[in-house]
Amino acid sequence: MLFYTLDIIGTFAFAISGVLVAMQKRMDLFGIFIIAFVTAVGGGTLRDVLIGRTPVGWMNDLNYVYAITLGVVFSIIFRKKLNRLRTSLFLFDTIGLGVFTIIGVEVGISKELHPLICIALGTMSASFGGVIRDILCNEIPVIFRKEIYATACIFGGIAFFVLQYFNLKEDLIYIFTAAMVISIRLIVVKFRLKLPNIYQK
Amino acid sequence: MLFYTLDIIGTFAFAISGVLVAMQKRMDLFGIFIIAFVTAVGGGTLRDVLIGRTPVGWMNDLNYVYAITLGVVFSIIFRKKLNRLRTSLFLFDTIGLGVFTIIGVEVGISKELHPLICIALGTMSASFGGVIRDILCNEIPVIFRKEIYATACIFGGIAFFVLQYFNLKEDLIYIFTAAMVISIRLIVVKFRLKLPNIYQK
Amino acid sequence: MLFYTLDIIGTFAFAISGVLVAMQKRMDLFGIFIIAFVTAVGGGTLRDVLIGRTPVGWMNDLNYVYAITLGVVFSIIFRKKLNRLRTSLFLFDTIGLGVFTIIGVEVGISKELHPLICIALGTMSASFGGVIRDILCNEIPVIFRKEIYATACIFGGIAFFVLQYFNLKEDLIYIFTAAMVISIRLIVVKFRLKLPNIYQK
């Protein structure tokens, strides 16, 4: 139940981050809603389509649609004050990152896929909504260029299987995995870390 | 039968609109054909993939492929005269918008999805071919920025369920829904309406 | 077995071509890996999704993932020497083009789809990884603009069905189809051929 609540809060936060990008591109209301939507559920939708879990998740649980709609309405009303909420939004977004990773890994396990594929599905669930958002906004996806974002999910996914290997209880696995994703993300942002540069100056 | 004919005419018109955009980007023949194809059937394909109705529609009915091919050949041959046909093309395109909306809603109902999701599927069927077209042409989708296009489908979808609620006969529901979509679209273009602007000047 | 080996070699070569494009865009390691991945298996993944063959191919055979990873590591280590390997890479890439076309056609046949759709699936398998790569790199897909690439696959697919019509043995059909794709591609590059220009100067 707590987990589901965090999932919905993450969806709400992802939707707001979508609205912010859409507004930078000066999209109209329809465009803003769609960008919020794909940012929030695009990763999970891609995952569901690739493994054949259809109709995709949000079609069977309207709470996601409501959370996104709320996120859109909220951010349009408070659009001039969102800057002051930057820290809260970042925290919600990071919680979403952790929760979505776990959900993606679990969905992969339920389909009896190889752990490597499950980790890929966790990463996809958490971070590919942003990829689709950037494509629709005609940008090279930011997580392909400079942000350590998906990498946090990959390490979270690895942690998940390491802990499972040691037979930890599911609850503990969830908490440690989410903590792993969230703390990597926080450290990365705090210290402005980047992946090693392979290019010459 | 009339409905199917209108569906094929809509496909033909959507394909031509795809060719026009591809030509502006000076694509080669292969590119033109693919853009025409995704403009015409991309929305329905996305819908089918998301709900797991595979192989997707056009793979089971080659008439769509033929209509698109005809649209491509037609618009290449008459490429210098298409401007004079602008009004007819716009009308066909608008008919397609209405028909595709109804098909999308019906497909959603056949999968027993929630009315809100059915309306989303109708809108997607009718308007997301253009979104995929714009992405492939490296543009921010025009319907996210300035055109009231998808909004006409949304209102059509709402009308569909309101009429169903009042137990109207299927034929009448179809006619009213299509009329709703088509007339909104015509009014919008006639009076150059836009969605409310949420940005400051 | 030989066929499977060629498939893996093609995947490896496609991954390297993805890395090269990602590096031009100065992506980070994560971005490079994803672009390599979609270039190599994106076409087959799109095919699998459209016909409902899920979980998609690479989820059930990790050798593809390993081949791609190897391709990424290889091309990052030898990134300054790849230019000298240009001819070998081009040959591997072209072999991949032929092999992927055959696989796509066979998958379509196994789903009992119409020959035209099977040819489309073969072409998609072989050439749409590059389309997704270009979209993710924010470019209009190169095969829509100037390269005869997909066209080689289309002719290969046609050859496949013509030979099947004459009851040739499967082995021979495979060899001739691949030879068709590969030789068209070689001739096109050698003589810098393009599709007929429909635009005025």
mmCIF file of C-alpha atoms in Angstrom, chain B residues 73-176:
data_model
loop_
_atom_site.group_PDB
_atom_site.id
_atom_site.type_symbol
_atom_site.label_atom_id
_atom_site.label_comp_id
_atom_site.label_asym_id
_atom_site.label_seq_id
_atom_site.Cartn_x
_atom_site.Cartn_y
_atom_site.Cartn_z
ATOM 1 C CA VAL B 73 1.685 7.631 -56.566
ATOM 2 C CA PHE B 74 -1.180 10.112 -56.956
ATOM 3 C CA SER B 75 0.582 12.880 -55.062
ATOM 4 C CA ILE B 76 3.900 12.398 -56.830
ATOM 5 C CA ILE B 77 2.262 12.515 -60.256
ATOM 6 C CA PHE B 78 0.111 15.519 -59.405
ATOM 7 C CA ARG B 79 2.629 17.195 -57.114
ATOM 8 C CA LYS B 80 2.405 20.495 -58.924
ATOM 9 C CA LYS B 81 -1.385 20.518 -58.871
ATOM 10 C CA LEU B 82 -2.014 19.450 -55.296
ATOM 11 C CA ASN B 83 -2.349 23.052 -54.252
ATOM 12 C CA ARG B 84 -5.497 23.393 -56.327
ATOM 13 C CA LEU B 85 -6.908 20.285 -54.610
ATOM 14 C CA ARG B 86 -6.221 21.731 -51.188
ATOM 15 C CA THR B 87 -9.883 22.029 -50.216
ATOM 16 C CA SER B 88 -10.830 18.502 -51.311
ATOM 17 C CA LEU B 89 -7.802 17.078 -49.525
ATOM 18 C CA PHE B 90 -8.667 18.946 -46.365
ATOM 19 C CA LEU B 91 -12.195 17.575 -46.495
ATOM 20 C CA PHE B 92 -11.016 13.982 -46.990
ATOM 21 C CA ASP B 93 -8.515 14.437 -44.177
ATOM 22 C CA THR B 94 -11.248 15.701 -41.885
ATOM 23 C CA ILE B 95 -13.522 12.794 -42.793
ATOM 24 C CA GLY B 96 -10.628 10.492 -41.919
ATOM 25 C CA LEU B 97 -10.282 12.239 -38.579
ATOM 26 C CA GLY B 98 -13.903 11.484 -37.729
ATOM 27 C CA VAL B 99 -13.858 7.891 -38.965
ATOM 28 C CA PHE B 100 -10.542 7.007 -37.284
ATOM 29 C CA THR B 101 -11.809 8.403 -33.989
ATOM 30 C CA ILE B 102 -14.846 6.121 -34.082
ATOM 31 C CA ILE B 103 -12.734 3.083 -35.007
ATOM 32 C CA GLY B 104 -10.362 3.759 -32.117
ATOM 33 C CA VAL B 105 -13.194 4.127 -29.616
ATOM 34 C CA GLU B 106 -14.804 0.904 -30.866
ATOM 35 C CA VAL B 107 -11.542 -1.027 -30.588
ATOM 36 C CA GLY B 108 -11.213 0.146 -26.991
ATOM 37 C CA ILE B 109 -14.780 -0.926 -26.216
ATOM 38 C CA SER B 110 -14.139 -4.364 -27.743
ATOM 39 C CA LYS B 111 -11.258 -4.746 -25.272
ATOM 40 C CA GLU B 112 -13.634 -3.706 -22.451
ATOM 41 C CA LEU B 113 -11.533 -0.701 -21.504
ATOM 42 C CA HIS B 114 -12.788 2.289 -19.485
ATOM 43 C CA PRO B 115 -14.558 5.008 -21.533
ATOM 44 C CA LEU B 116 -11.749 7.489 -20.750
ATOM 45 C CA ILE B 117 -9.228 5.061 -22.210
ATOM 46 C CA CYS B 118 -11.490 4.437 -25.225
ATOM 47 C CA ILE B 119 -11.631 8.177 -25.894
ATOM 48 C CA ALA B 120 -7.831 8.299 -25.617
ATOM 49 C CA LEU B 121 -7.586 5.419 -28.086
ATOM 50 C CA GLY B 122 -9.925 7.165 -30.510
ATOM 51 C CA THR B 123 -7.870 10.349 -30.312
ATOM 52 C CA MET B 124 -4.654 8.380 -30.710
ATOM 53 C CA SER B 125 -5.955 6.488 -33.757
ATOM 54 C CA ALA B 126 -6.940 9.693 -35.485
ATOM 55 C CA SER B 127 -4.136 12.046 -34.576
ATOM 56 C CA PHE B 128 -0.949 10.216 -33.588
ATOM 57 C CA GLY B 129 -0.022 9.205 -37.115
ATOM 58 C CA GLY B 130 0.772 12.891 -37.549
ATOM 59 C CA VAL B 131 2.808 12.864 -34.343
ATOM 60 C CA ILE B 132 4.985 9.982 -35.573
ATOM 61 C CA ARG B 133 5.281 11.717 -38.965
ATOM 62 C CA ASP B 134 6.563 14.894 -37.316
ATOM 63 C CA ILE B 135 9.032 12.967 -35.136
ATOM 64 C CA LEU B 136 10.432 11.185 -38.205
ATOM 65 C CA CYS B 137 10.704 14.570 -39.913
ATOM 66 C CA ASN B 138 12.590 15.983 -36.915
ATOM 67 C CA GLU B 139 9.896 18.475 -35.910
ATOM 68 C CA ILE B 140 8.052 19.038 -32.666
ATOM 69 C CA PRO B 141 4.607 17.564 -33.430
ATOM 70 C CA VAL B 142 2.413 20.316 -34.812
ATOM 71 C CA ILE B 143 -0.625 19.146 -32.826
ATOM 72 C CA PHE B 144 1.317 19.751 -29.584
ATOM 73 C CA ARG B 145 1.966 23.338 -30.474
ATOM 74 C CA LYS B 146 -0.694 25.147 -32.331
ATOM 75 C CA GLU B 147 -3.309 23.078 -34.028
ATOM 76 C CA ILE B 148 -6.646 22.123 -32.531
ATOM 77 C CA TYR B 149 -6.829 18.701 -34.054
ATOM 78 C CA ALA B 150 -6.724 16.052 -31.345
ATOM 79 C CA THR B 151 -9.142 18.160 -29.298
ATOM 80 C CA ALA B 152 -11.809 17.607 -31.962
ATOM 81 C CA CYS B 153 -11.330 13.846 -31.530
ATOM 82 C CA ILE B 154 -11.584 14.103 -27.755
ATOM 83 C CA PHE B 155 -14.935 15.893 -28.005
ATOM 84 C CA GLY B 156 -16.068 13.355 -30.597
ATOM 85 C CA GLY B 157 -15.161 10.540 -28.201
ATOM 86 C CA ILE B 158 -17.062 12.191 -25.362
ATOM 87 C CA ALA B 159 -20.086 12.621 -27.636
ATOM 88 C CA PHE B 160 -19.886 8.917 -28.483
ATOM 89 C CA PHE B 161 -20.301 7.855 -24.863
ATOM 90 C CA VAL B 162 -22.937 10.456 -24.047
ATOM 91 C CA LEU B 163 -25.037 9.220 -26.958
ATOM 92 C CA GLN B 164 -24.447 5.611 -25.977
ATOM 93 C CA TYR B 165 -25.592 6.462 -22.476
ATOM 94 C CA PHE B 166 -28.885 7.603 -23.982
ATOM 95 C CA ASN B 167 -29.174 4.309 -25.868
ATOM 96 C CA LEU B 168 -29.066 5.751 -29.350
ATOM 97 C CA LYS B 169 -28.742 3.282 -32.212
ATOM 98 C CA GLU B 170 -25.155 2.543 -33.271
ATOM 99 C CA ASP B 171 -25.639 4.103 -36.716
ATOM 100 C CA LEU B 172 -26.798 7.353 -35.203
ATOM 101 C CA ILE B 173 -23.966 7.370 -32.665
ATOM 102 C CA TYR B 174 -21.479 6.973 -35.516
ATOM 103 C CA ILE B 175 -23.004 9.764 -37.561
ATOM 104 C CA PHE B 176 -23.216 12.182 -34.635
#
